[in-house]
Coordinates of C-alpha atoms in Angstrom, one line a residue:
Chain A
M739 CA 80.8 103.9 141.6
S740 CA 77.2 102.4 141.5
D741 CA 75.9 100.8 138.6
T742 CA 73.0 103.2 138.3
L743 CA 75.4 106.1 138.3
Y744 CA 77.6 104.3 135.6
Y745 CA 74.4 103.6 133.5
L746 CA 73.6 107.3 133.8
I747 CA 77.0 108.4 132.7
S748 CA 76.9 105.8 129.9
A749 CA 73.6 107.2 128.5
L750 CA 75.0 110.7 128.7
L751 CA 78.2 109.8 126.9
S752 CA 76.4 107.8 124.2
L753 CA 74.1 110.8 123.5
G754 CA 77.4 112.9 123.3
V755 CA 78.7 110.6 120.6
L756 CA 75.4 110.7 118.7
Y757 CA 75.4 114.5 118.9
G758 CA 79.0 114.4 117.6
I759 CA 77.8 112.4 114.6
R760 CA 74.8 114.7 114.1
L761 CA 77.4 117.5 113.8
M762 CA 79.0 115.5 111.0
S763 CA 76.1 115.8 108.8
Q764 CA 77.4 119.4 107.8
V765 CA 80.8 120.1 106.6
R766 CA 81.1 123.4 108.6
T767 CA 80.3 121.5 111.9
A768 CA 81.9 118.2 111.2
A769 CA 85.3 118.9 112.8
L770 CA 83.6 120.0 116.0
G771 CA 81.5 116.9 115.8
N772 CA 84.6 114.8 115.8
R773 CA 86.1 116.6 118.7
V774 CA 82.8 116.2 120.8
S775 CA 83.1 112.4 120.1
A776 CA 86.7 112.6 121.3
L777 CA 85.9 114.3 124.3
C778 CA 83.2 111.7 125.3
M779 CA 85.7 109.0 124.5
L780 CA 88.3 110.6 126.8
A781 CA 85.7 110.9 129.5
A782 CA 84.7 107.3 129.2
I783 CA 88.4 106.2 129.4
V784 CA 89.1 108.3 132.5
I785 CA 85.9 106.9 134.3
T786 CA 86.9 103.5 133.5
L787 CA 90.3 103.9 135.0
Y788 CA 88.7 105.4 138.0
R789 CA 86.0 102.7 138.5
T790 CA 88.3 99.7 138.0
Q791 CA 90.3 98.0 140.7
L792 CA 93.7 98.3 138.7
G793 CA 95.9 96.6 141.4
D794 CA 99.2 95.3 140.0
S795 CA 97.9 95.6 136.3
L796 CA 98.4 99.3 136.6
V797 CA 101.9 99.3 135.1
Y798 CA 100.7 97.3 132.1
I799 CA 97.8 99.5 131.6
I800 CA 100.0 102.6 131.8
I801 CA 102.6 101.1 129.4
G802 CA 99.8 100.2 126.8
L803 CA 98.2 103.7 127.0
L804 CA 101.5 105.4 126.5
A805 CA 102.9 103.1 123.8
G806 CA 99.5 103.2 121.9
T807 CA 99.5 107.1 122.1
L808 CA 103.0 107.5 120.9
I809 CA 102.3 105.1 118.0
S810 CA 99.2 106.9 117.2
I811 CA 100.9 110.4 117.1
F812 CA 103.5 109.2 114.7
M813 CA 100.8 107.4 112.4
T814 CA 98.5 110.4 112.4
I815 CA 101.2 112.7 111.3
K816 CA 102.9 110.4 108.8
V817 CA 99.8 109.1 107.0
R818 CA 99.3 110.5 103.5
M819 CA 95.9 111.1 102.2
I820 CA 96.2 108.6 99.3
Q821 CA 96.9 106.0 102.1
M822 CA 93.6 106.5 103.9
P823 CA 92.0 103.2 102.7
Q824 CA 94.7 101.0 104.1
M825 CA 95.0 103.2 107.3
V826 CA 91.2 102.6 107.9
G827 CA 91.7 99.1 107.0
L828 CA 94.6 98.7 109.7
L829 CA 92.3 100.5 112.3
N830 CA 89.4 98.2 111.5
G831 CA 91.7 95.2 112.2
L832 CA 93.2 96.6 115.4
G833 CA 89.7 97.1 116.8
G834 CA 88.8 93.6 115.9
L835 CA 92.0 92.4 117.7
S836 CA 91.4 94.3 120.8
S837 CA 87.8 93.2 121.2
A838 CA 88.9 89.4 120.4
L839 CA 91.4 89.8 123.2
A840 CA 88.9 91.3 125.5
A841 CA 86.6 88.4 125.0
L842 CA 89.5 85.8 125.2
L843 CA 90.4 87.3 128.7
T844 CA 86.8 87.3 129.7
L845 CA 86.6 83.7 129.1
A846 CA 90.0 82.9 130.8
L847 CA 89.7 85.1 133.8
K848 CA 86.2 86.5 134.7
R849 CA 84.4 84.4 137.3
P850 CA 81.5 83.8 137.8
L851 CA 80.6 83.5 134.1
G852 CA 77.2 82.6 133.1
G853 CA 75.8 81.2 129.7
F854 CA 75.1 84.6 128.3
E855 CA 78.5 85.7 128.9
V856 CA 80.2 82.7 127.4
T857 CA 78.0 82.7 124.4
T858 CA 78.6 86.5 123.6
S859 CA 82.4 85.9 124.4
G860 CA 82.4 83.3 121.7
L861 CA 80.7 85.5 119.2
A862 CA 83.0 88.4 120.0
L863 CA 86.0 86.1 119.6
A864 CA 84.9 84.9 116.2
V865 CA 83.7 88.4 114.9
G866 CA 86.9 90.1 116.3
A867 CA 89.2 87.5 114.8
L868 CA 87.7 87.4 111.3
T869 CA 87.6 91.4 111.4
F870 CA 91.3 91.2 112.3
S871 CA 92.6 88.8 109.7
G872 CA 90.3 90.2 107.0
S873 CA 91.3 93.8 107.6
M874 CA 95.0 92.8 107.7
V875 CA 94.7 91.2 104.3
A876 CA 92.6 94.2 102.9
A877 CA 95.2 96.7 104.3
L878 CA 98.1 94.8 102.8
K879 CA 96.4 94.6 99.5
L880 CA 95.6 98.3 99.6
H881 CA 99.2 99.0 100.6
G882 CA 100.5 96.9 97.6
K883 CA 102.1 94.3 99.8
L884 CA 99.9 91.7 98.6
S885 CA 98.4 91.2 95.0
Q886 CA 95.5 93.5 94.4
K887 CA 94.0 90.8 92.2
P888 CA 91.5 88.5 93.7
V889 CA 93.2 85.3 94.9
V890 CA 91.1 82.0 94.8
Y891 CA 92.3 78.9 96.3
P892 CA 91.2 75.6 95.2
G893 CA 88.0 74.7 96.9
H894 CA 87.8 78.3 98.2
R895 CA 84.1 78.3 98.8
W896 CA 84.1 74.9 100.6
L897 CA 87.0 76.1 102.7
S898 CA 85.0 79.3 103.6
A899 CA 81.9 77.2 104.4
F900 CA 83.9 75.0 106.5
A901 CA 85.6 77.7 108.5
A902 CA 82.2 79.4 109.1
L903 CA 80.6 76.1 110.2
V904 CA 83.3 75.5 112.6
M905 CA 83.0 78.9 114.0
L906 CA 79.3 78.4 114.6
A907 CA 79.7 74.9 116.1
L908 CA 82.3 76.3 118.5
I909 CA 80.0 79.3 119.5
V910 CA 77.2 76.8 120.2
L911 CA 79.4 74.3 122.0
L912 CA 81.1 76.9 124.3
P913 CA 78.3 77.4 126.7
L914 CA 77.7 73.7 126.8
T915 CA 81.2 72.9 128.1
A916 CA 82.9 73.2 131.3
L917 CA 84.5 76.5 132.0
S918 CA 87.9 74.9 132.5
R919 CA 87.8 73.9 128.7
A920 CA 86.4 77.2 127.6
L921 CA 89.7 79.0 126.9
A922 CA 90.8 76.1 124.7
L923 CA 87.6 76.1 122.6
G924 CA 88.0 80.0 122.6
L925 CA 91.3 79.7 121.0
L926 CA 89.9 77.2 118.4
T927 CA 87.1 79.8 117.7
V928 CA 89.8 82.4 117.2
A929 CA 91.6 80.1 114.8
A930 CA 88.4 79.5 112.6
G931 CA 87.7 83.2 112.7
L932 CA 91.1 84.1 111.4
L933 CA 90.9 81.6 108.7
F934 CA 87.3 82.7 107.6
G935 CA 88.5 86.4 107.5
W936 CA 91.6 85.6 105.5
L937 CA 89.6 83.6 102.9
F938 CA 87.0 86.2 102.7
A939 CA 89.5 89.2 102.0
I940 CA 92.0 87.4 99.8
R941 CA 89.6 86.8 97.1
V942 CA 88.5 90.5 96.9
G943 CA 90.0 92.6 94.2
G944 CA 90.8 96.2 94.1
A945 CA 87.4 97.3 92.9
D946 CA 85.4 95.6 95.6
M947 CA 87.6 97.1 98.4
P948 CA 85.0 100.0 99.2
I949 CA 82.6 97.4 100.1
T950 CA 85.0 95.1 102.0
I951 CA 86.4 98.0 104.0
S952 CA 83.0 99.3 104.9
L953 CA 81.8 95.8 105.9
L954 CA 84.9 95.4 108.1
N955 CA 84.3 98.8 109.6
S956 CA 80.9 97.4 110.6
T957 CA 82.2 94.1 112.1
S958 CA 84.8 96.0 114.1
G959 CA 82.0 97.8 115.8
V960 CA 79.9 94.8 116.2
A961 CA 82.7 93.0 117.8
A962 CA 83.2 95.7 120.4
A963 CA 79.5 95.7 121.2
I964 CA 79.4 91.9 121.7
A965 CA 82.4 92.1 123.9
G966 CA 80.4 94.8 125.8
M967 CA 77.7 92.2 126.4
A968 CA 80.0 89.7 127.6
L969 CA 81.5 92.1 130.0
G970 CA 78.2 93.8 130.9
D971 CA 79.6 97.2 130.0
I972 CA 76.7 99.1 128.5
L973 CA 78.8 101.9 127.0
L974 CA 80.7 99.3 124.7
V975 CA 77.4 97.9 123.6
A976 CA 75.9 101.3 122.6
V977 CA 79.0 102.7 121.0
G978 CA 79.9 99.5 119.2
G979 CA 76.4 99.3 117.9
I980 CA 76.6 102.8 116.5
V981 CA 79.9 101.7 114.7
G982 CA 78.3 98.7 113.4
S983 CA 75.3 100.4 111.9
S984 CA 77.4 103.1 110.4
G985 CA 79.5 100.4 108.6
L986 CA 76.5 98.5 107.4
L987 CA 74.9 101.7 106.0
L988 CA 78.1 102.4 104.0
T989 CA 78.3 98.9 102.8
Q990 CA 74.7 99.1 101.6
I991 CA 75.5 102.5 99.7
M992 CA 78.5 101.1 98.2
C993 CA 76.7 97.9 97.0
R994 CA 73.8 99.9 95.4
A995 CA 76.4 102.2 93.8
M996 CA 78.0 99.1 92.1
N997 CA 75.0 97.1 91.4
R998 CA 76.4 94.3 93.6
S999 CA 74.7 92.4 96.4
L1000 CA 76.4 91.8 99.6
P1001 CA 76.3 87.8 99.2
Q1002 CA 77.8 88.3 95.7
V1003 CA 80.8 90.2 97.3
L1004 CA 81.2 87.8 100.2
F1005 CA 80.7 84.5 98.5
G1006 CA 80.2 84.8 94.9
G1007 CA 81.9 86.8 92.2
A1008 CA 85.6 86.5 92.4
A1009 CA 85.4 83.1 90.7
Q1010 CA 84.5 84.8 87.6
P1011 CA 86.7 87.8 87.3
Q1012 CA 84.7 89.3 84.3
A1013 CA 81.6 89.5 86.6
R1014 CA 83.3 92.2 88.8
P1015 CA 82.5 95.8 87.9
E1016 CA 85.4 98.1 88.4
A1017 CA 83.6 100.9 90.1
S1018 CA 86.5 103.2 90.4
A1019 CA 87.0 102.6 86.8
A1020 CA 90.7 102.9 86.7
P1021 CA 92.5 101.5 83.7
P1022 CA 93.9 98.1 84.0
A1023 CA 97.3 99.6 84.7
V1024 CA 95.9 100.3 88.2
E1025 CA 96.4 96.8 88.9
T1026 CA 99.9 97.0 88.5
A1027 CA 102.1 99.0 90.8
P1028 CA 101.7 102.9 90.5
E1029 CA 105.4 103.2 89.8
V1030 CA 105.1 100.8 86.8
A1031 CA 102.2 102.7 85.5
Q1032 CA 104.1 105.9 85.6
A1033 CA 107.2 104.4 84.1
E1034 CA 105.4 103.1 81.1
A1035 CA 103.3 106.2 80.6
P1036 CA 105.6 108.4 78.4
A1037 CA 106.0 105.7 75.9
Q1038 CA 102.3 105.5 75.5
E1039 CA 101.5 109.1 75.7
Q1040 CA 102.1 109.9 72.1
A1041 CA 100.2 106.8 70.8
V1042 CA 96.9 108.5 70.1
P1043 CA 95.4 106.6 67.2
Q1044 CA 95.2 108.5 63.9
D1045 CA 91.4 108.1 63.7
A1046 CA 90.7 109.0 67.2
G1047 CA 88.4 111.9 66.3
P1048 CA 89.6 115.3 67.3
S1049 CA 93.4 115.8 67.7
Q1050 CA 95.2 117.5 70.5
E1051 CA 95.4 120.6 68.3
D1052 CA 91.9 121.3 69.1
L1053 CA 92.6 121.3 72.8
P1054 CA 93.2 125.0 73.3
A1055 CA 89.9 125.7 71.3
W1056 CA 87.9 123.3 73.4
L1057 CA 89.1 124.5 76.6
T1058 CA 88.5 128.1 75.8
Q1059 CA 85.2 127.7 74.2
A1060 CA 83.6 125.8 77.0
Q1061 CA 81.8 128.0 79.5
S1062 CA 80.8 125.4 81.9
V1063 CA 83.0 122.3 82.9
I1064 CA 82.5 119.3 84.9
I1065 CA 85.5 117.4 85.9
I1066 CA 85.1 113.5 86.8
P1067 CA 88.0 112.2 88.9
G1068 CA 88.5 108.4 89.3
Y1069 CA 91.1 106.0 90.9
G1070 CA 93.5 106.7 87.8
M1071 CA 93.8 110.2 89.2
A1072 CA 94.8 108.9 92.6
V1073 CA 97.3 106.4 91.2
S1074 CA 99.1 109.1 89.3
Q1075 CA 98.8 111.6 92.1
A1076 CA 97.5 114.1 89.7
Q1077 CA 95.4 116.1 92.3
E1078 CA 97.6 119.1 92.4
K1079 CA 97.5 119.4 88.6
V1080 CA 93.7 119.2 88.8
K1081 CA 93.8 121.9 91.2
Q1082 CA 95.9 124.0 88.8
L1083 CA 93.5 123.1 85.8
L1084 CA 90.6 124.3 88.1
D1085 CA 92.3 127.5 89.0
R1086 CA 93.1 128.3 85.3
L1087 CA 89.6 127.5 84.2
Q1088 CA 88.0 129.5 86.9
S1089 CA 90.2 132.6 86.4
A1090 CA 89.0 132.5 82.8
G1091 CA 85.6 132.9 84.1
K1092 CA 84.3 129.4 83.6
K1093 CA 81.8 127.5 85.8
V1094 CA 83.7 124.4 87.0
R1095 CA 82.4 121.7 89.1
F1096 CA 83.4 118.1 90.1
A1097 CA 81.3 114.9 89.7
I1098 CA 82.0 112.4 92.2
H1099 CA 80.8 108.8 91.8
P1100 CA 80.0 107.1 95.2
V1101 CA 82.4 104.3 94.6
A1102 CA 85.3 106.3 92.9
G1103 CA 88.6 105.4 94.7
R1104 CA 89.3 102.5 97.0
M1105 CA 86.9 103.5 100.0
P1106 CA 83.8 105.6 100.4
G1107 CA 84.4 109.3 99.9
H1108 CA 88.0 108.8 98.8
M1109 CA 88.1 111.3 95.9
N1110 CA 86.5 114.0 98.1
V1111 CA 89.5 113.8 100.6
L1112 CA 92.1 113.8 97.8
L1113 CA 90.6 116.8 96.4
A1114 CA 90.2 118.6 99.6
E1115 CA 93.7 118.0 100.4
V1116 CA 94.9 120.1 97.4
D1117 CA 92.5 122.9 98.7
I1118 CA 89.7 122.5 96.3
D1119 CA 86.4 124.1 97.6
Y1120 CA 84.2 121.3 98.8
E1121 CA 81.2 123.1 97.5
L1122 CA 82.3 122.3 94.1
L1123 CA 82.3 118.7 94.8
C1124 CA 78.9 117.3 93.6
E1125 CA 77.3 114.0 94.3
M1126 CA 76.1 111.8 91.4
D1127 CA 72.3 112.3 91.7
D1128 CA 72.7 116.1 92.0
I1129 CA 74.8 116.5 89.1
N1130 CA 73.6 114.1 86.6
P1131 CA 70.7 116.3 85.2
D1132 CA 73.3 119.1 84.7
F1133 CA 75.5 117.2 82.2
A1134 CA 73.1 117.9 79.2
G1135 CA 73.6 121.6 79.7
T1136 CA 77.5 121.5 80.2
D1137 CA 79.9 122.3 77.4
L1138 CA 82.8 120.1 78.4
A1139 CA 83.4 117.0 80.7
I1140 CA 86.9 116.2 81.6
I1141 CA 87.2 112.6 82.7
I1142 CA 90.4 111.9 84.7
G1143 CA 91.2 108.3 85.3
A1144 CA 87.7 107.1 85.4
N1145 CA 86.1 104.6 83.1
D1146 CA 83.3 102.2 84.1
V1147 CA 81.7 104.9 86.3
V1148 CA 80.9 106.9 83.0
N1149 CA 80.4 103.9 80.7
P1150 CA 77.2 104.3 78.9
A1151 CA 77.1 100.5 78.4
A1152 CA 75.9 100.2 82.1
N1153 CA 72.5 101.8 80.6
T1154 CA 72.2 99.7 77.5
A1155 CA 74.5 96.4 77.4
Q1156 CA 72.1 94.0 79.1
G1157 CA 73.8 90.9 80.4
T1158 CA 77.2 92.7 81.2
P1159 CA 78.4 93.0 84.7
I1160 CA 77.8 96.7 84.9
Y1161 CA 74.4 96.6 83.3
G1162 CA 72.0 98.7 85.7
M1163 CA 74.9 100.2 87.6
P1164 CA 74.2 103.9 88.2
I1165 CA 76.7 106.0 86.2
L1166 CA 77.7 109.6 85.8
D1167 CA 75.9 110.9 82.5
A1168 CA 79.1 112.4 81.1
A1169 CA 78.1 111.2 77.7
Q1170 CA 75.4 113.8 77.8
A1171 CA 77.9 116.7 77.9
G1172 CA 78.6 118.9 74.8
R1173 CA 82.1 117.7 74.5
L1174 CA 84.2 115.2 76.4
I1175 CA 88.0 115.1 77.1
I1176 CA 89.1 111.6 78.4
C1177 CA 92.4 111.3 80.2
N1178 CA 92.9 107.7 80.4
F1179 CA 96.0 105.4 80.6
D1180 CA 94.8 103.4 77.5
T1181 CA 91.6 102.4 75.9
Q1182 CA 91.3 99.0 77.5
P1183 CA 88.1 98.1 79.1
G1184 CA 87.9 99.1 82.7
Y1185 CA 87.9 96.6 85.6
A1186 CA 84.4 95.4 84.7
G1187 CA 85.8 94.2 81.2
V1188 CA 83.1 95.9 79.3
D1189 CA 84.1 98.1 76.3
N1190 CA 83.4 101.7 76.7
P1191 CA 81.6 103.1 73.7
L1192 CA 83.1 106.5 74.5
Y1193 CA 86.4 105.4 73.4
Q1194 CA 85.0 105.0 69.8
P1195 CA 86.3 107.7 67.4
Q1196 CA 83.7 110.4 67.5
A1197 CA 83.6 114.2 66.9
K1198 CA 82.8 115.2 70.5
V1199 CA 85.4 112.9 72.3
M1200 CA 89.0 113.6 72.6
L1201 CA 91.2 110.9 74.2
L1202 CA 94.4 112.0 75.9
L1203 CA 96.0 108.6 76.7
G1204 CA 98.9 108.0 79.2
D1205 CA 99.6 109.0 82.7
A1206 CA 97.0 111.4 84.1
K1207 CA 99.7 113.7 85.2
D1208 CA 101.1 114.1 81.7
S1209 CA 97.7 114.6 80.1
L1210 CA 97.0 117.2 82.6
D1211 CA 100.3 119.0 81.9
T1212 CA 99.1 118.9 78.1
M1213 CA 96.0 120.6 79.0
L1214 CA 97.6 123.2 81.1
A1215 CA 100.0 123.9 78.5
S1216 CA 97.3 124.5 75.9
L1217 CA 95.5 127.0 78.1
Chain B
M245 CA 68.6 88.2 133.4
S246 CA 67.1 91.8 133.2
N247 CA 70.5 93.1 132.9
Q248 CA 71.1 91.1 129.6
I249 CA 68.0 92.0 128.2
I250 CA 68.7 95.8 128.9
L251 CA 72.2 95.1 127.1
V252 CA 70.6 93.6 124.0
L253 CA 67.9 96.5 123.9
V254 CA 70.6 99.0 124.2
F255 CA 72.3 97.4 121.2
I256 CA 69.3 97.6 119.1
A257 CA 68.4 101.2 120.2
A258 CA 71.9 102.4 119.5
T259 CA 72.1 100.7 116.1
L260 CA 68.9 102.2 115.1
L261 CA 69.6 105.7 116.3
G262 CA 73.1 105.5 114.7
Y263 CA 71.8 104.4 111.5
K264 CA 69.2 107.4 111.3
L265 CA 71.9 110.0 112.2
I266 CA 74.6 108.6 110.0
H267 CA 72.2 108.5 107.1
A268 CA 72.5 112.3 107.1
V269 CA 76.1 112.4 106.7
P270 CA 76.8 113.4 103.1
S271 CA 79.0 111.1 100.9
L272 CA 81.5 114.1 100.8
L273 CA 82.4 113.2 104.3
H274 CA 82.3 109.3 104.2
T275 CA 86.1 108.8 104.5
P276 CA 86.3 110.9 107.7
L277 CA 83.1 109.3 108.9
M278 CA 84.8 105.8 108.6
S279 CA 88.0 106.9 110.4
G280 CA 85.8 108.4 113.0
M281 CA 84.0 105.2 113.4
N282 CA 87.6 103.5 113.8
A283 CA 88.2 105.8 116.7
L284 CA 84.8 104.9 118.2
S285 CA 85.3 101.1 117.8
G286 CA 88.3 101.8 120.0
I287 CA 85.7 102.0 122.8
T288 CA 86.6 98.3 123.3
L289 CA 89.5 99.9 125.3
L290 CA 87.2 100.1 128.2
G291 CA 86.5 96.4 128.1
I292 CA 90.3 95.4 127.5
I293 CA 91.3 97.6 130.5
A294 CA 88.5 95.9 132.7
V295 CA 89.7 92.4 131.9
T296 CA 93.5 93.2 132.0
A297 CA 92.9 94.3 135.7
L298 CA 91.3 90.9 136.6
P299 CA 93.7 88.6 138.5
G300 CA 95.5 86.6 136.2
S301 CA 98.9 85.2 134.9
T302 CA 101.6 87.5 133.3
L303 CA 100.7 85.9 130.0
A304 CA 97.2 87.2 130.4
R305 CA 98.6 90.6 131.3
L306 CA 100.7 90.7 128.1
A307 CA 97.7 89.8 126.1
G308 CA 95.8 92.6 127.8
L309 CA 98.8 94.9 127.0
V310 CA 98.6 94.1 123.3
G311 CA 94.8 94.7 123.2
I312 CA 95.2 98.1 125.0
I313 CA 97.9 99.2 122.5
A314 CA 95.7 98.2 119.5
A315 CA 92.5 99.9 121.1
V316 CA 94.5 103.1 122.0
I317 CA 95.8 103.3 118.4
N318 CA 92.3 103.1 117.2
V319 CA 91.0 105.8 119.5
V320 CA 94.0 108.3 119.1
S321 CA 94.8 107.9 115.4
G322 CA 91.1 107.5 114.5
F323 CA 90.2 110.8 116.0
G324 CA 93.5 112.3 114.9
V325 CA 93.2 111.4 111.3
T326 CA 89.6 112.3 111.2
D327 CA 90.5 115.9 112.6
R328 CA 93.3 116.2 110.0
M329 CA 90.9 115.4 107.0
L330 CA 88.0 117.4 108.4
R331 CA 90.2 120.5 108.6
M332 CA 91.1 120.1 104.9
F333 CA 87.6 120.6 103.8
R334 CA 87.1 124.2 103.3
G335 CA 84.6 126.1 101.5
G336 CA 83.9 129.5 99.7
H337 CA 85.4 132.0 101.9
E338 CA 86.9 129.9 104.6
H339 CA 90.3 129.8 102.9
T340 CA 92.5 130.7 105.8
G341 CA 96.2 129.9 106.1
E342 CA 95.5 126.9 108.6
D343 CA 97.1 123.8 107.3
T344 CA 98.1 120.5 108.4

């Protein structure tokens, strides 16, 4: 196959992928868009197999394709929606691994190899390696196999800076050394990249995960694109670039929604835990294992303070009197797996003729869009799921806001408490609603460590403390 | 040289075009968007197949095998999970019996 023909095919397939992404801008056509992209990918793989002289590598390639497909089918069927953040984390890492290996084999085997190829190989090695180790740490944290708390080693910043400098030095050195030594230097680059990725991800706490996952999503694409430059494969460059920009865009959105800058997440904040806003606003219990949170819940449930404003006896009246309701889910809902109960509550309220909608904060959960997927899984109409900017003006005219496992994302202190970590962070204006029911594990400040004035006893706020599932049961029983 | 410039230009063009299109994806779909991007970053499969096919030692072949498996998992699970998720999003009158 001539290069010109391959360029033409690459252009067509890239446009196909872009068209698939365009279809994803609407929910109705999104599934089709995904399939269009998948088809383009399949075509790309078939063309690559056709135009490559496979020789005796054929058996390895076939085994790889089959084994990978089998593992994928198993994973696709098994993964639960609550596990999507660690799934995406794992896939980010595997993408980085594959690109790093492609770059390593380029250095080792491809001849002739010019300066451009060597330099881009070195870059792809570094980015791929740090994506791999960073993603594995993030996925293990999300899966509960590593502590969700930020881990800071002595001299953490210096270690990170050292690893970054070594990486850069090796990338610069690579094209200046003889090709015979390129592989050894390449392996050192991998080691430095792995160390940097590890150091970067290990200091990230649960609440910064949406940013971390988005960023690693981006670097996995960038690694593929740079590996594509090393190999001179235009399709890798184009599609990798698309993935890179997507991840970067999501990272920007997450940073804005948390009022954090990217350098803060990368190098700063974790040294001072109080300076880290909990966007998903789960109660501190979230940082322990979910099983523990649930086991402790019954004991705490009845512990509503005597002076905590309205009592649970008012619950039936509150729920029946409200004509318009906005439900605000947070990570606490995900931890207690209360989505089914939320759906039941929605059905009951709707069958009573009430207008019910959901307000979704951009960083609720552990990855972008996490809440939407959990609610869609229990068959909640996506048209009821509203973005923050769209629904915020409506809180003032709403009778009742029900907050389920969210804290900092509704904390009015973000508007007023200058000097606190969440000051300036955009929040859901739940406090404007006529009445509020807050289902939370306890009244401790959220992850950001800033007291939530909504927890002060007041006539319009009812606190239902304990596991979200139990609180929802209480609500359902009173309807 | 011209080839290398083309590669860099393609990277810039793809990044800008992608950025513009992805901006239009609603935050409702950000999770499936990310898993879809996982699948697309599996495009590196093309690269790892090409280098595995280069003449090399068994060790190199095995490294290639690992890379191929990793990339295929990205592609197939990425598209698979994205499809699973997107089929869950149903609105108004689309509530058919289809389920995952």
